[in-house]
mmCIF file with all atom_site columns, C-alpha atoms in Angstrom:
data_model
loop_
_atom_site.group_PDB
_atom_site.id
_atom_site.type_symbol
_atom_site.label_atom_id
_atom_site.label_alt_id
_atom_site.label_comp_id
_atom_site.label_asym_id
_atom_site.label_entity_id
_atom_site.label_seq_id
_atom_site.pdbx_PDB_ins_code
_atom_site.Cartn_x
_atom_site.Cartn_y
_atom_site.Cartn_z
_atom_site.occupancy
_atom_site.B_iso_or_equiv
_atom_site.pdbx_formal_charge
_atom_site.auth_seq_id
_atom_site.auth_comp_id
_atom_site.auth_asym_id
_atom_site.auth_atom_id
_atom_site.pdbx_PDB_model_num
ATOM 1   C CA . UNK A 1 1   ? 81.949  145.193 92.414  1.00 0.00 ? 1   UNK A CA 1
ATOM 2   C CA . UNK A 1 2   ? 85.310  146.144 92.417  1.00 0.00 ? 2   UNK A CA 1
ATOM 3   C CA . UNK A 1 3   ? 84.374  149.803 90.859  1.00 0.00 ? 3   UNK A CA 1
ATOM 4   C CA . UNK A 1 4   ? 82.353  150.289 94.044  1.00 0.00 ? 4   UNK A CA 1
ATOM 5   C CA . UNK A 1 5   ? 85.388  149.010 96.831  1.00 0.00 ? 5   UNK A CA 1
ATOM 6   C CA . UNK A 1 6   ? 88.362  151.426 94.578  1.00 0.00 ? 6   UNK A CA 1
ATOM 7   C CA . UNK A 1 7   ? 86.436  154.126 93.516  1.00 0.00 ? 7   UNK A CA 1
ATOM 8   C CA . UNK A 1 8   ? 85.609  156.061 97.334  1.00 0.00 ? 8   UNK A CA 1
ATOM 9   C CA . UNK A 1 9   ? 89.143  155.451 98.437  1.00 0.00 ? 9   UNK A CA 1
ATOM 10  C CA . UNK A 1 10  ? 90.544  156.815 94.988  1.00 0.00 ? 10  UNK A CA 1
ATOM 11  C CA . UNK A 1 11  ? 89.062  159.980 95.689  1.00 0.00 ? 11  UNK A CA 1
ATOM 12  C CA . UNK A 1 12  ? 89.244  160.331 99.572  1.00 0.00 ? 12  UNK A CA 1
ATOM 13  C CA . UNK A 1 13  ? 91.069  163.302 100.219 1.00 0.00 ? 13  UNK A CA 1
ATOM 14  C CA . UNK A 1 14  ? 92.505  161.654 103.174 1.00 0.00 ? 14  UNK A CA 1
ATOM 15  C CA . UNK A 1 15  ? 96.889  162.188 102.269 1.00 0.00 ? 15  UNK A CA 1
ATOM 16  C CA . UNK A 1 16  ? 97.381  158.465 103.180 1.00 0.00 ? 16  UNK A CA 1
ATOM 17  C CA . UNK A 1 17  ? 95.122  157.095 100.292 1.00 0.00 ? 17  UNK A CA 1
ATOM 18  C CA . UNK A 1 18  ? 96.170  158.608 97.264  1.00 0.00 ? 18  UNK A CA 1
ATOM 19  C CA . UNK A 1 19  ? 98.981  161.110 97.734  1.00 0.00 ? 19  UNK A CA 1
ATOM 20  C CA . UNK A 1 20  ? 102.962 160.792 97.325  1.00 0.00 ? 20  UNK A CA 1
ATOM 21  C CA . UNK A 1 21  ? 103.842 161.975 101.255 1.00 0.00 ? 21  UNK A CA 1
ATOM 22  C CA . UNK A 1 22  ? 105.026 158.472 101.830 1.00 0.00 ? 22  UNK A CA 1
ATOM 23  C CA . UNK A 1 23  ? 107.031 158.152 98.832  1.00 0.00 ? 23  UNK A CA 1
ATOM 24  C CA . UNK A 1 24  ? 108.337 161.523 99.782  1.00 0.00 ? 24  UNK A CA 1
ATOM 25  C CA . UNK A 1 25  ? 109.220 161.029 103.056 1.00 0.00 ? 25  UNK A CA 1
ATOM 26  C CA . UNK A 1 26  ? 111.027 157.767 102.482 1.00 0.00 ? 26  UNK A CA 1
ATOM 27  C CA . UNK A 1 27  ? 113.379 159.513 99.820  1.00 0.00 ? 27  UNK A CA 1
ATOM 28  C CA . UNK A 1 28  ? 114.035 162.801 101.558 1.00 0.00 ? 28  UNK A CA 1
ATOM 29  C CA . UNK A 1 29  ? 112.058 165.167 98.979  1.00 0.00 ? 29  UNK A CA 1
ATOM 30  C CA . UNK A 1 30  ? 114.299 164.293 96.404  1.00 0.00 ? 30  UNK A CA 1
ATOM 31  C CA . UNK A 1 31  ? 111.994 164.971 93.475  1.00 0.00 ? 31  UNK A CA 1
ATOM 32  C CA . UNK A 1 32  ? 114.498 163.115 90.631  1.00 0.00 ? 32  UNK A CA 1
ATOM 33  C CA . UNK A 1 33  ? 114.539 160.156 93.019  1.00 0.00 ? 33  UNK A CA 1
ATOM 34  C CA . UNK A 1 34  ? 110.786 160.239 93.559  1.00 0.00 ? 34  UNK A CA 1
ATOM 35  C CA . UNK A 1 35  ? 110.528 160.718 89.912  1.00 0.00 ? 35  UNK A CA 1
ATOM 36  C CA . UNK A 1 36  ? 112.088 157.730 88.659  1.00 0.00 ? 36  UNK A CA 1
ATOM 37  C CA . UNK A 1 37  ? 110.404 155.753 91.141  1.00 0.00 ? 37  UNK A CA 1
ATOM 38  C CA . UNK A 1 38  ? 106.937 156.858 89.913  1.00 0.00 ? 38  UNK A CA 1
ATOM 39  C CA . UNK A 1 39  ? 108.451 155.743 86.145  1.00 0.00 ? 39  UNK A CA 1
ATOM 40  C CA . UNK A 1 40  ? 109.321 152.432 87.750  1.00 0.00 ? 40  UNK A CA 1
ATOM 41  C CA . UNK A 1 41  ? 106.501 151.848 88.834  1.00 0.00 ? 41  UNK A CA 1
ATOM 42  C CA . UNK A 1 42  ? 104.426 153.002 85.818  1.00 0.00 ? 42  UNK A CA 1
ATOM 43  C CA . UNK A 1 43  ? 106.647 150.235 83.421  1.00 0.00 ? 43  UNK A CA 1
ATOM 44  C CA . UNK A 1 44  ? 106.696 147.804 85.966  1.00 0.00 ? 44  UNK A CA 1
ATOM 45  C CA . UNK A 1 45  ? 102.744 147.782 86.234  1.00 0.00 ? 45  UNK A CA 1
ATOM 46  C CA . UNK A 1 46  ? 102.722 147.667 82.108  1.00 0.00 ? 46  UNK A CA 1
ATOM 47  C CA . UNK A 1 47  ? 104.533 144.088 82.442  1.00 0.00 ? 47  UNK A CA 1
ATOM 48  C CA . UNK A 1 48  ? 102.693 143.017 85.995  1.00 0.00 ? 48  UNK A CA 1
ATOM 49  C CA . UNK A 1 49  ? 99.362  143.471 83.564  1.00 0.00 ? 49  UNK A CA 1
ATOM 50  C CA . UNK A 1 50  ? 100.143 141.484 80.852  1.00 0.00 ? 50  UNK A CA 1
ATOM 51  C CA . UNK A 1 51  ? 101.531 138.734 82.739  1.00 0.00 ? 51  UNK A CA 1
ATOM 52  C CA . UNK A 1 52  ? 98.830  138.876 85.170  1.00 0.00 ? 52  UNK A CA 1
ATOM 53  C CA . UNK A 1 53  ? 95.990  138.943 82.687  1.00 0.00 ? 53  UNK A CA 1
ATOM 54  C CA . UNK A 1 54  ? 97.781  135.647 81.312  1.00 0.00 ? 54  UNK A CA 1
ATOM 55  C CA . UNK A 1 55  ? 97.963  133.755 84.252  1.00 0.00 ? 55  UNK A CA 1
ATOM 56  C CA . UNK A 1 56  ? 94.214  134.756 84.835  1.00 0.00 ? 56  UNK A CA 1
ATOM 57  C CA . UNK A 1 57  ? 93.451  133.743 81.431  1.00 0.00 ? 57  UNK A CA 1
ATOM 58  C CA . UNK A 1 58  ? 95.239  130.469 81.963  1.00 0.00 ? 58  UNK A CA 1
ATOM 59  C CA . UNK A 1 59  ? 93.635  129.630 85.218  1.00 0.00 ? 59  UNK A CA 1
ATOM 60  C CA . UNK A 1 60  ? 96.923  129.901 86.982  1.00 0.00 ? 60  UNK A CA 1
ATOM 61  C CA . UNK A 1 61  ? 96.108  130.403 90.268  1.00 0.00 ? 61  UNK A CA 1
ATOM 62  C CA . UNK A 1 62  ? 100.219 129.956 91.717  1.00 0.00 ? 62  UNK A CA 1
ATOM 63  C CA . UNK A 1 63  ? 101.645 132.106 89.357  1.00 0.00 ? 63  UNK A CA 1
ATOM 64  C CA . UNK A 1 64  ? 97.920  135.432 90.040  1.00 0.00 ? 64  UNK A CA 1
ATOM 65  C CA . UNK A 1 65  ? 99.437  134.780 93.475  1.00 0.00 ? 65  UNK A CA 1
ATOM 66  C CA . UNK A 1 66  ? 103.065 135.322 92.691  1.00 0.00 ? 66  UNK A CA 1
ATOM 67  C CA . UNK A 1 67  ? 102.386 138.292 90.269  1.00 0.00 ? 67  UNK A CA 1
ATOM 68  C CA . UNK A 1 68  ? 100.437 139.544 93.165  1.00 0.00 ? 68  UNK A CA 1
ATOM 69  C CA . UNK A 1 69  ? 103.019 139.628 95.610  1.00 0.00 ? 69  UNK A CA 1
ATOM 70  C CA . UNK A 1 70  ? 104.949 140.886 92.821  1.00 0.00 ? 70  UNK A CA 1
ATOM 71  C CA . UNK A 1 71  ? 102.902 143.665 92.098  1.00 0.00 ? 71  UNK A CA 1
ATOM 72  C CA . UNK A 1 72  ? 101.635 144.597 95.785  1.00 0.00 ? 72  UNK A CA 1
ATOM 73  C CA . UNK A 1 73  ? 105.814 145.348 96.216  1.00 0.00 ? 73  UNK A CA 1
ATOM 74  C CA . UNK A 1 74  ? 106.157 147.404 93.135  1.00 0.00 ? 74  UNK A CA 1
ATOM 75  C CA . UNK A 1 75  ? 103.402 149.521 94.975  1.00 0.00 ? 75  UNK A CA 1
ATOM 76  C CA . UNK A 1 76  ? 105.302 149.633 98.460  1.00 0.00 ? 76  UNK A CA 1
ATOM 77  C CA . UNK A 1 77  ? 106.691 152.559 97.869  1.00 0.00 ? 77  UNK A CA 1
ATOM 78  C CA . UNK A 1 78  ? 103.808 154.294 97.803  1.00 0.00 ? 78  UNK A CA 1
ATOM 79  C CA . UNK A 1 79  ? 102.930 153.292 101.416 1.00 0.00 ? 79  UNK A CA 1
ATOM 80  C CA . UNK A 1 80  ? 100.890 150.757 102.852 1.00 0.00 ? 80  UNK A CA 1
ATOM 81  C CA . UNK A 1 81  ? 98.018  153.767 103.053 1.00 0.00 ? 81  UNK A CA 1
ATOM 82  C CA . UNK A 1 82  ? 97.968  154.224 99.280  1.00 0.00 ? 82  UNK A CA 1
ATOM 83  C CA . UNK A 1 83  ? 95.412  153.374 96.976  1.00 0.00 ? 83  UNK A CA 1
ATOM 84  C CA . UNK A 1 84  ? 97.275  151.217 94.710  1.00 0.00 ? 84  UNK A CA 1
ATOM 85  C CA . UNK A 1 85  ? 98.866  149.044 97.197  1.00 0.00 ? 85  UNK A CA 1
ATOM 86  C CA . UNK A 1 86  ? 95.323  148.670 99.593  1.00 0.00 ? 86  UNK A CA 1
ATOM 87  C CA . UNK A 1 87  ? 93.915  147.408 96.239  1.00 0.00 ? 87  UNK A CA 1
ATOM 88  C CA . UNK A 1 88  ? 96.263  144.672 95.730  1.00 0.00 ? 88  UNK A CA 1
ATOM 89  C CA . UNK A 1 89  ? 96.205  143.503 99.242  1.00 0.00 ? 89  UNK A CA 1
ATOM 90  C CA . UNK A 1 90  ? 92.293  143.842 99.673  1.00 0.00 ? 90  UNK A CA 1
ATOM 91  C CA . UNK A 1 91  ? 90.819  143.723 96.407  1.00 0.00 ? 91  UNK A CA 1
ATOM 92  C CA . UNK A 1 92  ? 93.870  141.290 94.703  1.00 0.00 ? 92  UNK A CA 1
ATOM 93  C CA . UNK A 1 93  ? 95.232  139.074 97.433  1.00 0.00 ? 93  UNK A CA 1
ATOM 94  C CA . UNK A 1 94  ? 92.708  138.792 100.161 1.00 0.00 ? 94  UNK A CA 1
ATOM 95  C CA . UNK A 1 95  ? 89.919  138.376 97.335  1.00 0.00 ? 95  UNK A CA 1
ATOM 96  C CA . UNK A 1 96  ? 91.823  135.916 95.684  1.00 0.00 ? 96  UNK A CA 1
ATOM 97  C CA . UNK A 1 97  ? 92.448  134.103 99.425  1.00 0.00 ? 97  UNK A CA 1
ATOM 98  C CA . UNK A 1 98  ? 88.774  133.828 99.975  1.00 0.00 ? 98  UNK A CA 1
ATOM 99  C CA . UNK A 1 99  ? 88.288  132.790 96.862  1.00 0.00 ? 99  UNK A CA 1
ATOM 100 C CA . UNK A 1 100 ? 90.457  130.295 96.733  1.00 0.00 ? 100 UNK A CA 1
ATOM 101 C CA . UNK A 1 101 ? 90.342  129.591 93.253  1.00 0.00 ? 101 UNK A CA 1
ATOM 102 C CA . UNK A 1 102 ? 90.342  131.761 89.762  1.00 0.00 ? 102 UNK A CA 1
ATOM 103 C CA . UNK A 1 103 ? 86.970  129.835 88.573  1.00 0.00 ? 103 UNK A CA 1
ATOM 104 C CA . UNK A 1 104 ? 84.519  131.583 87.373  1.00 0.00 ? 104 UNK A CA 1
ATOM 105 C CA . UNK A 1 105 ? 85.928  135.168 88.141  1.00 0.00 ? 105 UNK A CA 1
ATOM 106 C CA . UNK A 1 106 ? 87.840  136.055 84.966  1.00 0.00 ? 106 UNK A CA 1
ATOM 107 C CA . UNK A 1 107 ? 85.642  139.585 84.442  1.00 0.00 ? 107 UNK A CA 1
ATOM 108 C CA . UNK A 1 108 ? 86.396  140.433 88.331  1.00 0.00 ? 108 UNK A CA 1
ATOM 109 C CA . UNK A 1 109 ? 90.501  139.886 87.473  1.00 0.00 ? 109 UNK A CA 1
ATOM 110 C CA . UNK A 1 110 ? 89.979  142.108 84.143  1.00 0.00 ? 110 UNK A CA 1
ATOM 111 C CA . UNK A 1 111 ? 88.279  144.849 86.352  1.00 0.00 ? 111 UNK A CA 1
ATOM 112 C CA . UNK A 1 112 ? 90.855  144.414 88.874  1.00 0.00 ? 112 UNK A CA 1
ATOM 113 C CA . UNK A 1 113 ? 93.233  145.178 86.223  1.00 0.00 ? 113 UNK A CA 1
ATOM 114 C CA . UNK A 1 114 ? 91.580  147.738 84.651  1.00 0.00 ? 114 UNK A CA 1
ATOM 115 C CA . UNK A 1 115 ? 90.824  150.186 87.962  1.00 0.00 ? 115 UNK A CA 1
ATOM 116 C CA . UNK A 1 116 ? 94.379  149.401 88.506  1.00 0.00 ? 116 UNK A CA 1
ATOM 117 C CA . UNK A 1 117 ? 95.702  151.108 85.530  1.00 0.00 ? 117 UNK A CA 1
ATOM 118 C CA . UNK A 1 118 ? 93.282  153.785 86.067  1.00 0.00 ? 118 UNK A CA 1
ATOM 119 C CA . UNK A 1 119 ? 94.990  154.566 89.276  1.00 0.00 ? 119 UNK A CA 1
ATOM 120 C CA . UNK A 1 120 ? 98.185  153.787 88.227  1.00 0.00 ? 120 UNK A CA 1
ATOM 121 C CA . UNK A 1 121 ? 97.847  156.455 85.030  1.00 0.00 ? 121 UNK A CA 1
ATOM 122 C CA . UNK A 1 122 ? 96.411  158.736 87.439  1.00 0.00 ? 122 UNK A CA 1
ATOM 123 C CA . UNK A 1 123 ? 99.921  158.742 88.892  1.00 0.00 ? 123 UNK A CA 1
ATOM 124 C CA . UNK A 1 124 ? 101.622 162.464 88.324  1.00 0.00 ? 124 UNK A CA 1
ATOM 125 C CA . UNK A 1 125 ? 104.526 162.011 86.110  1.00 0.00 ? 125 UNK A CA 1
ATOM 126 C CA . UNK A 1 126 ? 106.416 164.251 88.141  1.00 0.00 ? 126 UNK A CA 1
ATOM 127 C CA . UNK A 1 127 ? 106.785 165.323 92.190  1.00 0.00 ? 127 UNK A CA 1
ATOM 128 C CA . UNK A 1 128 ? 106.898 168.824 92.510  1.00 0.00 ? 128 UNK A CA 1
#
């Protein structure tokens, strides 16, 4: 389910959805600055994961909400048009908001997770 909602607005060629104009913009073109934003955001993800995928596990429903928050601001940067952070408001938080609980959805979370770091490795690992 999730593979169907990410995977059209992953490769829309639209700038908003998956390109680094916001990011850009917000730092002046600084490419070093953009750059170790980008690396931020890469290790920050790698921790977001793991914790995430434990609360999930544990049925934590506070803490997938915190993490969540957590994770849709790591993505920020990118723009409120960007893949990675439309995922995590649509796909993380207003899924999970519906939902209301964690019960029953544990291989939704690990897809979640898993087109997540699929976008978030198809990051470039530098600006130009």
């Amino acid at each position: 389910m999730l593979a169907t909602m990410t995977e059209p607005v992953l490769h829309n060629a639209e700038t908003p959805y998956n390109s680094l104009d916001y990011l850009k913009d917000l730092l002046g073109n600084d490419a070093n600055a953009v750059n170790d934003i980008l690396n931020e955001i890469k290790v920050q993800w790698q921790e977001d994961r793991l914790h995430l995928g434990q609360a999930v596990a544990a049925t934590d429903l506070e803490e997938v909400k915190r993490l969540l928050h957590r994770i849709k601001s790591t993505f920020s940067p990118l723009g409120p048009g960007h893949v990675l952070y439309l995922g995590v408001v649509t796909n993380g938080e207003s899924f999970l908001e519906k939902r209301g609980s964690l019960s029953g959805d544990q291989d939704y979370w690990q897809k979640f997770m898993e087109d997540t770091e699929q976008m978030v490795g198809a990051l470039p690992k530098e600006a130009h």
